Amino acid sequence: MDKSEIDVAAATTNLLTLYSEMETEENVKFYNSWAQDYEQHMSVMGYQAPRFGVETVDSAYLGNRESALVLDVPCGTGLVAEGLQKVGFKNFHGIDGSERMLKIAESKGLYQSLTHWMVTADNPLPIESGSYDLVTVVGGLAQQHLPWDILPEMLRVTKSGGCICFTLRAEESDHRCKLLASIQEFVNKGLWEKVVERYVDKWQKEMLPTGVAEEYVDGVVGVYRKK
């Protein structure tokens, strides 16, 4: 869809809702109602986390891409899998809390498995330990989305020697501080090692209480290898 065809007013309303305080159940209902317009509306704020994540994985992943099994969580409408397929990955499992987002992901024909599941520290993934060569958490660690304390679960389902890629906005917040502390704790314990950390200028446009700003915020992509 051409950007001139996007209902910017509707997009702004949904983006403001996205960055508002919501309980988990409200968040899921919101994504279900938004799924059909999600990709178009996110483009209004210049959202490119999937592209930045894919580019970083592409530069850092040294394993066999054709045989690698990728877990995409939360997979949303499948933007990350679309990008990874273009750089040689072929096997994708997706997990998301929104059934309608999963339906759109399914329609793209990229995933061998899609699971409706809300990941939290108290609701572990229905997956055996050490199952995946690559786990991507792109956009999901934003505030009001997946909790910061799911990283042990992402680590659990990754194979030894496998990689975990995550993205986050470079903003000061309690959520981000706890997330970064958890990441460093795993490094200190020798559970994983940093492969690359990429700082990205102009990550996406800033959201103000009045709508989308012209100014951009920065972001970070991290790729870590499980020991």
PDB file of C-alpha atoms in Angstrom:
ATOM      1  CA  MET A   1       0.000   0.000   0.000  1.00  0.00           C
ATOM      2  CA  ASP A   2       1.251   3.460  -0.891  1.00  0.00           C
ATOM      3  CA  LYS A   3       1.726   5.680   2.167  1.00  0.00           C
ATOM      4  CA  SER A   4      -0.628   8.230   0.650  1.00  0.00           C
ATOM      5  CA  GLU A   5      -3.402   5.641   0.950  1.00  0.00           C
ATOM      6  CA  ILE A   6      -2.924   5.087   4.681  1.00  0.00           C
ATOM      7  CA  ASP A   7      -5.478   6.603   7.052  1.00  0.00           C
ATOM      8  CA  VAL A   8      -2.990   8.605   9.107  1.00  0.00           C
ATOM      9  CA  ALA A   9      -5.598   9.658  11.676  1.00  0.00           C
ATOM     10  CA  ALA A  10      -6.547   6.029  12.337  1.00  0.00           C
ATOM     11  CA  ALA A  11      -2.878   5.057  12.408  1.00  0.00           C
ATOM     12  CA  THR A  12      -2.126   7.785  14.957  1.00  0.00           C
ATOM     13  CA  THR A  13      -5.004   6.664  17.180  1.00  0.00           C
ATOM     14  CA  ASN A  14      -3.732   3.093  17.170  1.00  0.00           C
ATOM     15  CA  LEU A  15      -0.116   4.104  17.734  1.00  0.00           C
ATOM     16  CA  LEU A  16      -1.135   6.191  20.736  1.00  0.00           C
ATOM     17  CA  THR A  17      -3.019   3.180  22.080  1.00  0.00           C
ATOM     18  CA  LEU A  18       0.032   1.000  21.477  1.00  0.00           C
ATOM     19  CA  TYR A  19       2.133   3.198  23.750  1.00  0.00           C
ATOM     20  CA  SER A  20      -0.495   3.509  26.466  1.00  0.00           C
ATOM     21  CA  GLU A  21      -0.703   1.503  29.674  1.00  0.00           C
ATOM     22  CA  MET A  22      -2.639  -1.726  29.067  1.00  0.00           C
ATOM     23  CA  GLU A  23      -3.139  -4.951  30.944  1.00  0.00           C
ATOM     24  CA  THR A  24      -2.178  -8.146  29.088  1.00  0.00           C
ATOM     25  CA  GLU A  25      -5.757  -9.026  28.155  1.00  0.00           C
ATOM     26  CA  GLU A  26      -6.394  -5.509  26.837  1.00  0.00           C
ATOM     27  CA  ASN A  27      -3.167  -5.653  24.856  1.00  0.00           C
ATOM     28  CA  VAL A  28      -4.190  -8.897  23.150  1.00  0.00           C
ATOM     29  CA  LYS A  29      -7.634  -7.538  22.273  1.00  0.00           C
ATOM     30  CA  PHE A  30      -6.036  -4.425  20.847  1.00  0.00           C
ATOM     31  CA  TYR A  31      -3.681  -6.391  18.597  1.00  0.00           C
ATOM     32  CA  ASN A  32      -6.534  -8.610  17.434  1.00  0.00           C
ATOM     33  CA  SER A  33      -8.506  -5.539  16.384  1.00  0.00           C
ATOM     34  CA  TRP A  34      -5.445  -3.889  14.810  1.00  0.00           C
ATOM     35  CA  ALA A  35      -3.881  -6.861  13.007  1.00  0.00           C
ATOM     36  CA  GLN A  36      -5.234  -6.085   9.533  1.00  0.00           C
ATOM     37  CA  ASP A  37      -3.799  -2.557   9.543  1.00  0.00           C
ATOM     38  CA  TYR A  38      -0.756  -3.193  11.723  1.00  0.00           C
ATOM     39  CA  GLU A  39       1.969  -3.085   9.069  1.00  0.00           C
ATOM     40  CA  GLN A  40       0.591  -0.003   7.313  1.00  0.00           C
ATOM     41  CA  HIS A  41       0.036   1.908  10.550  1.00  0.00           C
ATOM     42  CA  MET A  42       3.481   1.069  11.952  1.00  0.00           C
ATOM     43  CA  SER A  43       5.038   2.471   8.781  1.00  0.00           C
ATOM     44  CA  VAL A  44       3.652   5.901   9.725  1.00  0.00           C
ATOM     45  CA  MET A  45       6.170   6.060  12.571  1.00  0.00           C
ATOM     46  CA  GLY A  46       8.984   4.649  10.423  1.00  0.00           C
ATOM     47  CA  TYR A  47       9.078   1.347  12.310  1.00  0.00           C
ATOM     48  CA  GLN A  48      12.011  -0.712  10.994  1.00  0.00           C
ATOM     49  CA  ALA A  49      13.023  -2.961  13.899  1.00  0.00           C
ATOM     50  CA  PRO A  50      12.480  -6.129  11.791  1.00  0.00           C
ATOM     51  CA  ARG A  51      14.824  -4.825   9.090  1.00  0.00           C
ATOM     52  CA  PHE A  52      17.486  -3.790  11.600  1.00  0.00           C
ATOM     53  CA  GLY A  53      17.199  -7.139  13.368  1.00  0.00           C
ATOM     54  CA  VAL A  54      17.495  -9.114  10.123  1.00  0.00           C
ATOM     55  CA  GLU A  55      20.478  -7.064   8.928  1.00  0.00           C
ATOM     56  CA  THR A  56      22.282  -7.672  12.203  1.00  0.00           C
ATOM     57  CA  VAL A  57      21.585 -11.419  12.216  1.00  0.00           C
ATOM     58  CA  ASP A  58      22.699 -11.583   8.584  1.00  0.00           C
ATOM     59  CA  SER A  59      26.052 -10.022   9.496  1.00  0.00           C
ATOM     60  CA  ALA A  60      26.598 -12.192  12.587  1.00  0.00           C
ATOM     61  CA  TYR A  61      25.119 -15.667  11.989  1.00  0.00           C
ATOM     62  CA  LEU A  62      27.779 -18.168  10.901  1.00  0.00           C
ATOM     63  CA  GLY A  63      25.793 -21.421  10.971  1.00  0.00           C
ATOM     64  CA  ASN A  64      24.012 -23.259   8.166  1.00  0.00           C
ATOM     65  CA  ARG A  65      20.972 -21.135   7.395  1.00  0.00           C
ATOM     66  CA  GLU A  66      19.089 -23.682   5.311  1.00  0.00           C
ATOM     67  CA  SER A  67      18.973 -26.183   8.173  1.00  0.00           C
ATOM     68  CA  ALA A  68      18.705 -23.676  11.054  1.00  0.00           C
ATOM     69  CA  LEU A  69      15.446 -23.752  13.012  1.00  0.00           C
ATOM     70  CA  VAL A  70      14.286 -20.250  13.972  1.00  0.00           C
ATOM     71  CA  LEU A  71      11.863 -19.301  16.753  1.00  0.00           C
ATOM     72  CA  ASP A  72      10.207 -15.932  16.126  1.00  0.00           C
ATOM     73  CA  VAL A  73       8.582 -14.596  19.295  1.00  0.00           C
ATOM     74  CA  PRO A  74       6.381 -12.629  19.182  1.00  0.00           C
ATOM     75  CA  CYS A  75       6.083 -13.235  15.453  1.00  0.00           C
ATOM     76  CA  GLY A  76       3.318 -10.688  14.802  1.00  0.00           C
ATOM     77  CA  THR A  77       2.446 -10.603  11.114  1.00  0.00           C
ATOM     78  CA  GLY A  78       5.665 -12.311  10.053  1.00  0.00           C
ATOM     79  CA  LEU A  79       7.907  -9.363   9.158  1.00  0.00           C
ATOM     80  CA  VAL A  80      11.020 -10.910  10.705  1.00  0.00           C
ATOM     81  CA  ALA A  81      10.537 -14.262   8.961  1.00  0.00           C
ATOM     82  CA  GLU A  82      10.026 -12.451   5.652  1.00  0.00           C
ATOM     83  CA  GLY A  83      13.360 -10.695   6.086  1.00  0.00           C
ATOM     84  CA  LEU A  84      15.238 -13.763   7.304  1.00  0.00           C
ATOM     85  CA  GLN A  85      13.981 -15.835   4.389  1.00  0.00           C
ATOM     86  CA  LYS A  86      15.568 -13.317   2.021  1.00  0.00           C
ATOM     87  CA  VAL A  87      18.981 -13.896   3.642  1.00  0.00           C
ATOM     88  CA  GLY A  88      18.812 -17.689   3.469  1.00  0.00           C
ATOM     89  CA  PHE A  89      16.842 -18.966   6.473  1.00  0.00           C
ATOM     90  CA  LYS A  90      14.065 -21.426   5.644  1.00  0.00           C
ATOM     91  CA  ASN A  91      12.643 -22.993   8.815  1.00  0.00           C
ATOM     92  CA  PHE A  92      10.446 -20.875  11.087  1.00  0.00           C
ATOM     93  CA  HIS A  93       8.293 -21.451  14.143  1.00  0.00           C
ATOM     94  CA  GLY A  94       6.252 -18.484  15.371  1.00  0.00           C
ATOM     95  CA  ILE A  95       4.589 -17.669  18.683  1.00  0.00           C
ATOM     96  CA  ASP A  96       2.262 -14.762  19.415  1.00  0.00           C
ATOM     97  CA  GLY A  97      -0.458 -13.822  21.880  1.00  0.00           C
ATOM     98  CA  SER A  98      -2.781 -12.481  19.168  1.00  0.00           C
ATOM     99  CA  GLU A  99      -4.699 -15.012  17.107  1.00  0.00           C
ATOM    100  CA  ARG A 100      -5.414 -12.507  14.345  1.00  0.00           C
ATOM    101  CA  MET A 101      -1.773 -11.534  14.025  1.00  0.00           C
ATOM    102  CA  LEU A 102      -1.005 -15.246  13.725  1.00  0.00           C
ATOM    103  CA  LYS A 103      -3.590 -15.587  10.942  1.00  0.00           C
ATOM    104  CA  ILE A 104      -1.807 -12.936   8.903  1.00  0.00           C
ATOM    105  CA  ALA A 105       1.563 -14.570   9.581  1.00  0.00           C
ATOM    106  CA  GLU A 106       0.100 -17.910   8.470  1.00  0.00           C
ATOM    107  CA  SER A 107      -1.141 -16.395   5.210  1.00  0.00           C
ATOM    108  CA  LYS A 108       2.456 -15.622   4.207  1.00  0.00           C
ATOM    109  CA  GLY A 109       3.338 -19.321   4.055  1.00  0.00           C
ATOM    110  CA  LEU A 110       6.688 -18.963   5.813  1.00  0.00           C
ATOM    111  CA  TYR A 111       6.122 -20.811   9.082  1.00  0.00           C
ATOM    112  CA  GLN A 112       6.065 -24.562   9.592  1.00  0.00           C
ATOM    113  CA  SER A 113       4.505 -24.050  13.027  1.00  0.00           C
ATOM    114  CA  LEU A 114       2.510 -21.232  14.630  1.00  0.00           C
ATOM    115  CA  THR A 115       1.437 -21.284  18.273  1.00  0.00           C
ATOM    116  CA  HIS A 116      -0.986 -19.035  20.127  1.00  0.00           C
ATOM    117  CA  TRP A 117       0.794 -18.383  23.435  1.00  0.00           C
ATOM    118  CA  MET A 118       1.413 -15.489  25.812  1.00  0.00           C
ATOM    119  CA  VAL A 119       4.979 -15.751  27.063  1.00  0.00           C
ATOM    120  CA  THR A 120       5.722 -14.694  30.650  1.00  0.00           C
ATOM    121  CA  ALA A 121       8.152 -15.868  33.296  1.00  0.00           C
ATOM    122  CA  ASP A 122       5.248 -17.771  34.905  1.00  0.00           C
ATOM    123  CA  ASN A 123       3.977 -19.205  31.608  1.00  0.00           C
ATOM    124  CA  PRO A 124       6.954 -20.968  30.008  1.00  0.00           C
ATOM    125  CA  LEU A 125       6.959 -21.875  26.356  1.00  0.00           C
ATOM    126  CA  PRO A 126       5.538 -25.308  25.439  1.00  0.00           C
ATOM    127  CA  ILE A 127       8.887 -26.167  23.877  1.00  0.00           C
ATOM    128  CA  GLU A 128      11.674 -28.578  24.793  1.00  0.00           C
ATOM    129  CA  SER A 129      14.936 -27.082  25.986  1.00  0.00           C
ATOM    130  CA  GLY A 130      17.642 -26.602  23.374  1.00  0.00           C
ATOM    131  CA  SER A 131      15.312 -26.716  20.360  1.00  0.00           C
ATOM    132  CA  TYR A 132      16.345 -23.693  18.268  1.00  0.00           C
ATOM    133  CA  ASP A 133      19.415 -22.511  16.391  1.00  0.00           C
ATOM    134  CA  LEU A 134      18.177 -18.907  16.387  1.00  0.00           C
ATOM    135  CA  VAL A 135      15.619 -17.139  18.571  1.00  0.00           C
ATOM    136  CA  THR A 136      14.451 -13.656  17.591  1.00  0.00           C
ATOM    137  CA  VAL A 137      12.677 -11.258  19.935  1.00  0.00           C
ATOM    138  CA  VAL A 138      12.179  -8.241  17.683  1.00  0.00           C
ATOM    139  CA  GLY A 139       9.957  -5.459  19.027  1.00  0.00           C
ATOM    140  CA  GLY A 140       8.566  -7.727  21.730  1.00  0.00           C
ATOM    141  CA  LEU A 141      10.673  -6.356  24.566  1.00  0.00           C
ATOM    142  CA  ALA A 142       9.210  -2.876  24.308  1.00  0.00           C
ATOM    143  CA  GLN A 143       7.484  -1.565  27.419  1.00  0.00           C
ATOM    144  CA  GLN A 144       3.872  -2.774  27.781  1.00  0.00           C
ATOM    145  CA  HIS A 145       4.770  -5.879  25.764  1.00  0.00           C
ATOM    146  CA  LEU A 146       6.751  -8.933  26.842  1.00  0.00           C
ATOM    147  CA  PRO A 147       8.172  -8.658  30.363  1.00  0.00           C
ATOM    148  CA  TRP A 148      11.914  -8.172  30.801  1.00  0.00           C
ATOM    149  CA  ASP A 149      12.217 -11.413  32.787  1.00  0.00           C
ATOM    150  CA  ILE A 150      11.453 -13.749  29.859  1.00  0.00           C
ATOM    151  CA  LEU A 151      15.118 -13.889  28.816  1.00  0.00           C
ATOM    152  CA  PRO A 152      15.830 -17.080  30.818  1.00  0.00           C
ATOM    153  CA  GLU A 153      13.060 -18.766  28.865  1.00  0.00           C
ATOM    154  CA  MET A 154      14.501 -17.585  25.541  1.00  0.00           C
ATOM    155  CA  LEU A 155      17.877 -18.922  26.640  1.00  0.00           C
ATOM    156  CA  ARG A 156      16.369 -22.257  27.682  1.00  0.00           C
ATOM    157  CA  VAL A 157      14.869 -23.054  24.272  1.00  0.00           C
ATOM    158  CA  THR A 158      18.046 -22.077  22.378  1.00  0.00           C
ATOM    159  CA  LYS A 159      20.576 -24.755  21.460  1.00  0.00           C
ATOM    160  CA  SER A 160      24.079 -24.575  22.873  1.00  0.00           C
ATOM    161  CA  GLY A 161      25.985 -22.519  20.316  1.00  0.00           C
ATOM    162  CA  GLY A 162      22.729 -21.023  19.014  1.00  0.00           C
ATOM    163  CA  CYS A 163      21.995 -17.314  18.836  1.00  0.00           C
ATOM    164  CA  ILE A 164      19.408 -15.013  20.379  1.00  0.00           C
ATOM    165  CA  CYS A 165      18.625 -11.678  18.726  1.00  0.00           C
ATOM    166  CA  PHE A 166      16.650  -8.973  20.460  1.00  0.00           C
ATOM    167  CA  THR A 167      15.857  -5.339  19.774  1.00  0.00           C
ATOM    168  CA  LEU A 168      14.955  -2.450  22.040  1.00  0.00           C
ATOM    169  CA  ARG A 169      14.659   1.291  21.932  1.00  0.00           C
ATOM    170  CA  ALA A 170      17.569   3.203  23.440  1.00  0.00           C
ATOM    171  CA  GLU A 171      15.519   5.036  26.040  1.00  0.00           C
ATOM    172  CA  GLU A 172      15.850   5.420  29.774  1.00  0.00           C
ATOM    173  CA  SER A 173      13.242   3.383  31.617  1.00  0.00           C
ATOM    174  CA  ASP A 174      12.987   0.993  34.557  1.00  0.00           C
ATOM    175  CA  HIS A 175      11.975  -1.770  32.128  1.00  0.00           C
ATOM    176  CA  ARG A 176      15.103  -1.268  29.995  1.00  0.00           C
ATOM    177  CA  CYS A 177      17.403  -1.043  33.040  1.00  0.00           C
ATOM    178  CA  LYS A 178      16.119  -4.386  34.339  1.00  0.00           C
ATOM    179  CA  LEU A 179      16.451  -5.921  30.893  1.00  0.00           C
ATOM    180  CA  LEU A 180      20.038  -4.745  30.479  1.00  0.00           C
ATOM    181  CA  ALA A 181      20.902  -5.967  33.984  1.00  0.00           C
ATOM    182  CA  SER A 182      19.502  -9.410  33.128  1.00  0.00           C
ATOM    183  CA  ILE A 183      21.502  -9.495  29.884  1.00  0.00           C
ATOM    184  CA  GLN A 184      24.711  -8.624  31.719  1.00  0.00           C
ATOM    185  CA  GLU A 185      23.986 -11.160  34.461  1.00  0.00           C
ATOM    186  CA  PHE A 186      23.910 -13.932  31.834  1.00  0.00           C
ATOM    187  CA  VAL A 187      27.248 -12.726  30.475  1.00  0.00           C
ATOM    188  CA  ASN A 188      28.763 -12.689  33.970  1.00  0.00           C
ATOM    189  CA  LYS A 189      27.497 -16.226  34.641  1.00  0.00           C
ATOM    190  CA  GLY A 190      28.922 -17.482  31.375  1.00  0.00           C
ATOM    191  CA  LEU A 191      25.516 -18.492  30.014  1.00  0.00           C
ATOM    192  CA  TRP A 192      25.931 -16.554  26.778  1.00  0.00           C
ATOM    193  CA  GLU A 193      28.419 -14.266  25.069  1.00  0.00           C
ATOM    194  CA  LYS A 194      27.867 -11.090  23.093  1.00  0.00           C
ATOM    195  CA  VAL A 195      28.351 -11.545  19.363  1.00  0.00           C
ATOM    196  CA  VAL A 196      27.391  -8.037  18.305  1.00  0.00           C
ATOM    197  CA  GLU A 197      25.586  -5.007  19.700  1.00  0.00           C
ATOM    198  CA  ARG A 198      24.485  -2.533  17.055  1.00  0.00           C
ATOM    199  CA  TYR A 199      23.397   0.982  17.952  1.00  0.00           C
ATOM    200  CA  VAL A 200      20.993   2.396  15.360  1.00  0.00           C
ATOM    201  CA  ASP A 201      20.305   6.096  14.859  1.00  0.00           C
ATOM    202  CA  LYS A 202      16.803   6.953  13.667  1.00  0.00           C
ATOM    203  CA  TRP A 203      15.270   3.738  14.949  1.00  0.00           C
ATOM    204  CA  GLN A 204      11.737   5.072  14.635  1.00  0.00           C
ATOM    205  CA  LYS A 205       9.871   8.324  15.102  1.00  0.00           C
ATOM    206  CA  GLU A 206       9.136   9.369  18.653  1.00  0.00           C
ATOM    207  CA  MET A 207       5.598   9.048  19.953  1.00  0.00           C
ATOM    208  CA  LEU A 208       4.309  12.060  21.855  1.00  0.00           C
ATOM    209  CA  PRO A 209       0.984  12.284  23.724  1.00  0.00           C
ATOM    210  CA  THR A 210      -0.259  14.292  20.735  1.00  0.00           C
ATOM    211  CA  GLY A 211       0.889  11.850  18.058  1.00  0.00           C
ATOM    212  CA  VAL A 212       3.900  10.975  15.913  1.00  0.00           C
ATOM    213  CA  ALA A 213       6.796  13.444  16.151  1.00  0.00           C
ATOM    214  CA  GLU A 214       9.203  14.315  13.365  1.00  0.00           C
ATOM    215  CA  GLU A 215      12.138  13.544  15.672  1.00  0.00           C
ATOM    216  CA  TYR A 216      13.538  10.037  15.860  1.00  0.00           C
ATOM    217  CA  VAL A 217      14.573   7.864  18.790  1.00  0.00           C
ATOM    218  CA  ASP A 218      17.555   5.516  18.628  1.00  0.00           C
ATOM    219  CA  GLY A 219      17.600   1.765  19.115  1.00  0.00           C
ATOM    220  CA  VAL A 220      19.799  -1.243  19.754  1.00  0.00           C
ATOM    221  CA  VAL A 221      20.049  -4.732  18.250  1.00  0.00           C
ATOM    222  CA  GLY A 222      21.878  -7.362  20.255  1.00  0.00           C
ATOM    223  CA  VAL A 223      22.937 -10.838  19.149  1.00  0.00           C
ATOM    224  CA  TYR A 224      24.169 -13.248  21.847  1.00  0.00           C
ATOM    225  CA  ARG A 225      25.454 -16.812  21.507  1.00  0.00           C
ATOM    226  CA  LYS A 226      24.461 -19.426  24.078  1.00  0.00           C
ATOM    227  CA  LYS A 227      27.440 -21.231  25.575  1.00  0.00           C
TER     228      LYS A 227
END
